[in-house]
Coordinates of C-alpha atoms in Angstrom, one line a residue:
X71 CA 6.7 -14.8 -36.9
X72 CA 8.1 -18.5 -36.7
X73 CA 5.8 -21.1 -35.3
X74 CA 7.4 -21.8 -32.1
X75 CA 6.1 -17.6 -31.5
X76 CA 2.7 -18.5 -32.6
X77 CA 2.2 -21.2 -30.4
X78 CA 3.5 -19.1 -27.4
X79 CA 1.4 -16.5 -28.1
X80 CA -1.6 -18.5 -28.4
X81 CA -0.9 -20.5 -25.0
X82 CA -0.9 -17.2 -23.8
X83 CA -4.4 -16.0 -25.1
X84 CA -5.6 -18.8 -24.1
X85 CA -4.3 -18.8 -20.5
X86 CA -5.4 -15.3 -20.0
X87 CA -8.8 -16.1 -21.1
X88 CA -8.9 -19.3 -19.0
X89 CA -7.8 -17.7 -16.0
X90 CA -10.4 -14.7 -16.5
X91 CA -13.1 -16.8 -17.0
X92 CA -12.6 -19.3 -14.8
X93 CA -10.2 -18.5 -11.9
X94 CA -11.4 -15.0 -11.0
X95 CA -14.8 -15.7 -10.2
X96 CA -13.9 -18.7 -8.2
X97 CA -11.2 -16.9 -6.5
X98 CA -13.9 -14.3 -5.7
X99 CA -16.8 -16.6 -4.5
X100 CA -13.9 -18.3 -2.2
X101 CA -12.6 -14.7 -0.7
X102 CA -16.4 -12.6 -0.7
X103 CA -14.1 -9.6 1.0
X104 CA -11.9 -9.2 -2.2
X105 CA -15.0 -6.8 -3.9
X106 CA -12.6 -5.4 -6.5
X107 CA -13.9 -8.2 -8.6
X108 CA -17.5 -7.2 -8.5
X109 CA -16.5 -3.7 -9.1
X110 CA -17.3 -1.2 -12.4
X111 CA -13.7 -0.7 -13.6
X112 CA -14.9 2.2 -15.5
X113 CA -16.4 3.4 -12.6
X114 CA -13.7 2.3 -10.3
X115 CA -11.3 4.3 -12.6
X116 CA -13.7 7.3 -13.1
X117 CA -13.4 7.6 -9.3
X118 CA -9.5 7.4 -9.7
X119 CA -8.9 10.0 -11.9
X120 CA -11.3 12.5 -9.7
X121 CA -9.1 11.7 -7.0
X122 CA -5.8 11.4 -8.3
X123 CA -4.5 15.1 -9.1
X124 CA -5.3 15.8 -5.2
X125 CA -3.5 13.0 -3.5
X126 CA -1.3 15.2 -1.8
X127 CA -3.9 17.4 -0.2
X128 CA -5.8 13.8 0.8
X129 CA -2.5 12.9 1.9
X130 CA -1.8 16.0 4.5
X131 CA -5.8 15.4 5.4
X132 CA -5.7 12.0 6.6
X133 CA -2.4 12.7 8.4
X134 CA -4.0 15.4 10.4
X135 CA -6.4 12.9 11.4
X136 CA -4.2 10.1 11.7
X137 CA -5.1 9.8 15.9
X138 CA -8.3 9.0 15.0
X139 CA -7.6 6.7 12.2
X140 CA -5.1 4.5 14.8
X141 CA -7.9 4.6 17.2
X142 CA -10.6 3.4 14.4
X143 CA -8.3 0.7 13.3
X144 CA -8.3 -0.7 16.3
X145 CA -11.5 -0.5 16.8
X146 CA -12.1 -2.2 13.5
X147 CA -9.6 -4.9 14.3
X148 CA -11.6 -5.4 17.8
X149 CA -14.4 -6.5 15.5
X150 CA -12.3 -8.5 13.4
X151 CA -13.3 -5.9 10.7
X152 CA -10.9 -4.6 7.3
X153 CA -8.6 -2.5 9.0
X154 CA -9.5 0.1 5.8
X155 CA -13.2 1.1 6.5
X156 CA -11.0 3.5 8.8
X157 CA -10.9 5.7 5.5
X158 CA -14.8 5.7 5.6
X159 CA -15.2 9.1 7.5
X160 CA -13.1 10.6 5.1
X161 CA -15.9 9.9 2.2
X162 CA -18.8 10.5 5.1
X163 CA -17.6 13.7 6.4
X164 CA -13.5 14.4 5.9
X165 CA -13.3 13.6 9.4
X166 CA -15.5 16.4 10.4
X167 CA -16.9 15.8 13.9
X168 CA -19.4 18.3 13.7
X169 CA -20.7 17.8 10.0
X170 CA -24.8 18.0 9.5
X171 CA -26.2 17.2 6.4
X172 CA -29.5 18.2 4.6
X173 CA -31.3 14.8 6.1
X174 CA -29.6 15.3 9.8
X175 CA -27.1 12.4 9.5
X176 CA -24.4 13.9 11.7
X177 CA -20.9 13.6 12.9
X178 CA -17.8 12.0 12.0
X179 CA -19.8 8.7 10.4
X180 CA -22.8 10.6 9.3
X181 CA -24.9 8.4 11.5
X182 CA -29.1 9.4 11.1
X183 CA -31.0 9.4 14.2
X184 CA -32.6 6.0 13.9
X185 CA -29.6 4.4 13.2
X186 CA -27.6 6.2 16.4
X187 CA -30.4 5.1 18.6
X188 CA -30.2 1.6 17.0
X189 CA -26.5 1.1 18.1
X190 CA -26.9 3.1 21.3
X191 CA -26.3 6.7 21.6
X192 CA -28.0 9.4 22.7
X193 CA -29.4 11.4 20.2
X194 CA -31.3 14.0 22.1
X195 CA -31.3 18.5 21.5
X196 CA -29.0 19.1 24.2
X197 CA -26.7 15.5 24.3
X198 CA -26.3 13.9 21.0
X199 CA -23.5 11.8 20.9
X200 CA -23.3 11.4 17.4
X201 CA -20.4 14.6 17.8
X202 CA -18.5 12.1 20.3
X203 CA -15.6 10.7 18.1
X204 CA -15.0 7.9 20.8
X205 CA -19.2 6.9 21.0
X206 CA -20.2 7.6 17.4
X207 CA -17.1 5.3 16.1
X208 CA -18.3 2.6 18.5
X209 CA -21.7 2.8 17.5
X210 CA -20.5 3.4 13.5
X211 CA -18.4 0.0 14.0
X212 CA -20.8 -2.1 15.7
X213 CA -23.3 -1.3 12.4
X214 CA -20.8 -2.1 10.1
X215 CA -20.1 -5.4 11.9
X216 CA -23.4 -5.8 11.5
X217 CA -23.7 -5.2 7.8
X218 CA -20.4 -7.3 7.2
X219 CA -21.6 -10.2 8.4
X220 CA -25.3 -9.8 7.6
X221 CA -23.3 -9.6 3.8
X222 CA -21.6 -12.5 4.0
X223 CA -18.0 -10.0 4.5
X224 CA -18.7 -8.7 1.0
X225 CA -17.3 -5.2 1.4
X226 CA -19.1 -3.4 -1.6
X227 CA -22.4 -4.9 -0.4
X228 CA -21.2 -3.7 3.2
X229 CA -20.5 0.0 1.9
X230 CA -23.5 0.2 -0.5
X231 CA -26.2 -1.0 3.0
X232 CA -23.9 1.3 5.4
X233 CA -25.0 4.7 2.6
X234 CA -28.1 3.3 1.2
X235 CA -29.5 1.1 4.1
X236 CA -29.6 -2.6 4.3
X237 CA -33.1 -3.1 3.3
X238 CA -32.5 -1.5 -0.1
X239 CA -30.0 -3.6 -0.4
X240 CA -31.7 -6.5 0.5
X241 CA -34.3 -5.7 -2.0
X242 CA -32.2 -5.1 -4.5
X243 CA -30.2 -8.5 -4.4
X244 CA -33.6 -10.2 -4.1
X245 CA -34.5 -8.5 -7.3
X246 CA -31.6 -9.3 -9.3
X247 CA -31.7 -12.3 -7.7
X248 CA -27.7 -11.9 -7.5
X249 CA -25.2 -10.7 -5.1
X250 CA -22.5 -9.6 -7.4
X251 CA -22.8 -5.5 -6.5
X252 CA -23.1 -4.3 -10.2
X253 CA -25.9 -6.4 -11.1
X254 CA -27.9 -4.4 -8.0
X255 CA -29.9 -1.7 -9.2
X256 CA -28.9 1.0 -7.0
X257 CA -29.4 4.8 -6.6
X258 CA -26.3 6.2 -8.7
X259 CA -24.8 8.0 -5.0
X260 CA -24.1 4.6 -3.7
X261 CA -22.4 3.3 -6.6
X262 CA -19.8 5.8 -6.6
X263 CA -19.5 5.4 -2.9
X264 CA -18.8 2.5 -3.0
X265 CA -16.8 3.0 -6.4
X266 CA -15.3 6.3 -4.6
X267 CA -14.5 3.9 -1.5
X268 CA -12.1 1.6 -3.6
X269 CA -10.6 4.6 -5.5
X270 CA -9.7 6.2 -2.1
X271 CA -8.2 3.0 -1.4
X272 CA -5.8 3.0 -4.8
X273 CA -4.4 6.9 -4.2
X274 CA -3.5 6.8 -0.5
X275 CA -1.2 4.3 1.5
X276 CA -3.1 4.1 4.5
X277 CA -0.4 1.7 6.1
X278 CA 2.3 4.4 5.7
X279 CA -0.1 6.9 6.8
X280 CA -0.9 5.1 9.8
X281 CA 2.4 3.8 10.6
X282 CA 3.5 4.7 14.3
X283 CA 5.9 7.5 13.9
X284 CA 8.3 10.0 15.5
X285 CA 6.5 12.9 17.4
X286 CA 9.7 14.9 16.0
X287 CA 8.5 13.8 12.3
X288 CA 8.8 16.9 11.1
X289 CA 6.4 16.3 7.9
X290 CA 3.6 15.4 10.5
X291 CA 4.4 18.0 13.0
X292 CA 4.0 20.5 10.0
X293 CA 0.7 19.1 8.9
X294 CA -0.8 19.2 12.3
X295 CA -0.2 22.6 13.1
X296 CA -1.0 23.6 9.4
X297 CA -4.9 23.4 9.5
X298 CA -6.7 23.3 5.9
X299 CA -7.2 26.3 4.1
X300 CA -10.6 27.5 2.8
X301 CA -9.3 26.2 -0.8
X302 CA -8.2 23.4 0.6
X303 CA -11.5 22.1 2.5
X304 CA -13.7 23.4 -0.2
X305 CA -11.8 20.7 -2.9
X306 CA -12.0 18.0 0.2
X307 CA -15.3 18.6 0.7
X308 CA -16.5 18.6 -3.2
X309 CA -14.7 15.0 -3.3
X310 CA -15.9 13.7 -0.8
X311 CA -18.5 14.8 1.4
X312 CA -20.9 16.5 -1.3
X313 CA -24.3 14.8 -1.5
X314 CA -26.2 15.1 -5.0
X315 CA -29.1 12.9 -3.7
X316 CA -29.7 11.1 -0.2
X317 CA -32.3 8.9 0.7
X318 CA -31.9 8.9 4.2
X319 CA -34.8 7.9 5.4
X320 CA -35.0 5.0 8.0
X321 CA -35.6 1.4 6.7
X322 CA -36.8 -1.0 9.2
X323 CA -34.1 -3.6 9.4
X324 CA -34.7 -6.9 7.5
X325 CA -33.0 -8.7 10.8
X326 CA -34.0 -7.5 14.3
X327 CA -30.6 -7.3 16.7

């Protein structure tokens, strides 16, 4: 190797270092949304490679439910929220309106009872409105607003409060006396939600899926009238709405509303 080639490559190195060690983080203090960089990326990729092999079946989901994703955006946008927690009820539920799980969190954004009262529904035996797409996703997006900005718009610290509560989180940033998500010491569900989260993010376009289209689009028509088969919502719901451990229990929020 002549010398001139040394040299380059050492610049290099020593750019890339440079840059890693001191432009990332800063770039990540200054933009507290951009969570990628307080991500796992073992984790991050574990979560990949789980998802990957069914992108197409996710795919042919989300565009089944893509009326309710346009109507979610927009009501993210209303809150000047990411435009992609509109993936989140695929993770909470596959965009099952009328999913229960173990410790009652119900409906589309898996909402408990404390928390749907909280943000103003009606969770009562005969008119629980946690099955109402239109008032759950108001009430699911006025919490994450909440969370967002209680977070300082860090969206992994928004995701781990929204599955694991904001006074756990709270506690756990205290402790580690850090806000940098991987130094929290969290249950193991809510890292890979939140882990699971970003993955979902990296194997689906969720512009393209979104994007207004033809009602003669013949690849949507086909989806729609196609429902899922039991093969197809048992992988869906292994992915992504299988619970290994909940805490679901209701934490008295560290700020009143």
């Amino acid at each position: 190797m002549t010398t001139a080639r040394k040299t380059g490559s050492c610049f290099w190195a020593g750019f890339c270092c440079w840059f890693t060690l001191i432009i990332l983080p800063g770039f990540a203090l200054a933009n507290p949304a951009s969570s990628s960089f307080s991500l796992s990326a073992d984790a991050l990729q574990a979560q990949v490679d789980k998802l990957l092999p069914h992108r197409q079946l996710i795919q042919r989901h989300l565009l089944r439910n893509k009326e309710t994703l346009l109507d979610i955006e927009q009501a993210l946008r209303d809150k000047q929220l990411p435009a992609n927690l509109a993936l989140l009820p695929m993770i909470e539920s596959t965009f099952r309106v009328d999913a229960v799980s173990s410790a009652n969190a119900a409906g589309l954004w898996q909402l408990i009872p404390a928390t749907a009262e909280r943000f103003g529904l009606q969770v009562q035996a005969d008119n629980d409105e946690r099955f109402d797409v239109q008032k759950s996703t108001q009430a699911a997006v006025a919490y994450l607003s909440f969370l967002y900005n209680k977070f300082d718009h860090d969206l992994a610290l928004t995701l781990a409060a929204y599955n694991a509560g904001e006074g756990r989180v709270g506690r756990a940033i205290k402790k580690a006396n850090s806000r940098r998500f991987t130094a929290l010491s969290l249950p193991k569900e809510t890292r890979d939600y939140v882990h699971k989260f970003h993955a979902l993010l990296s194997v689906v376009d969720l512009d393209a899926l979104t994007r207004q289209a033809s009602a003669k689009d013949p690849l949507l028509r086909l989806t729609v009238s196609h429902p899922p088969t039991d093969m197809e919502t048992r992988i869906l719901t292994d992915l992504f709405a299988k619970r290994e451990v909940i805490n679901m229990s209701p934490v008295k929020p560290l700020i009143p509303l």
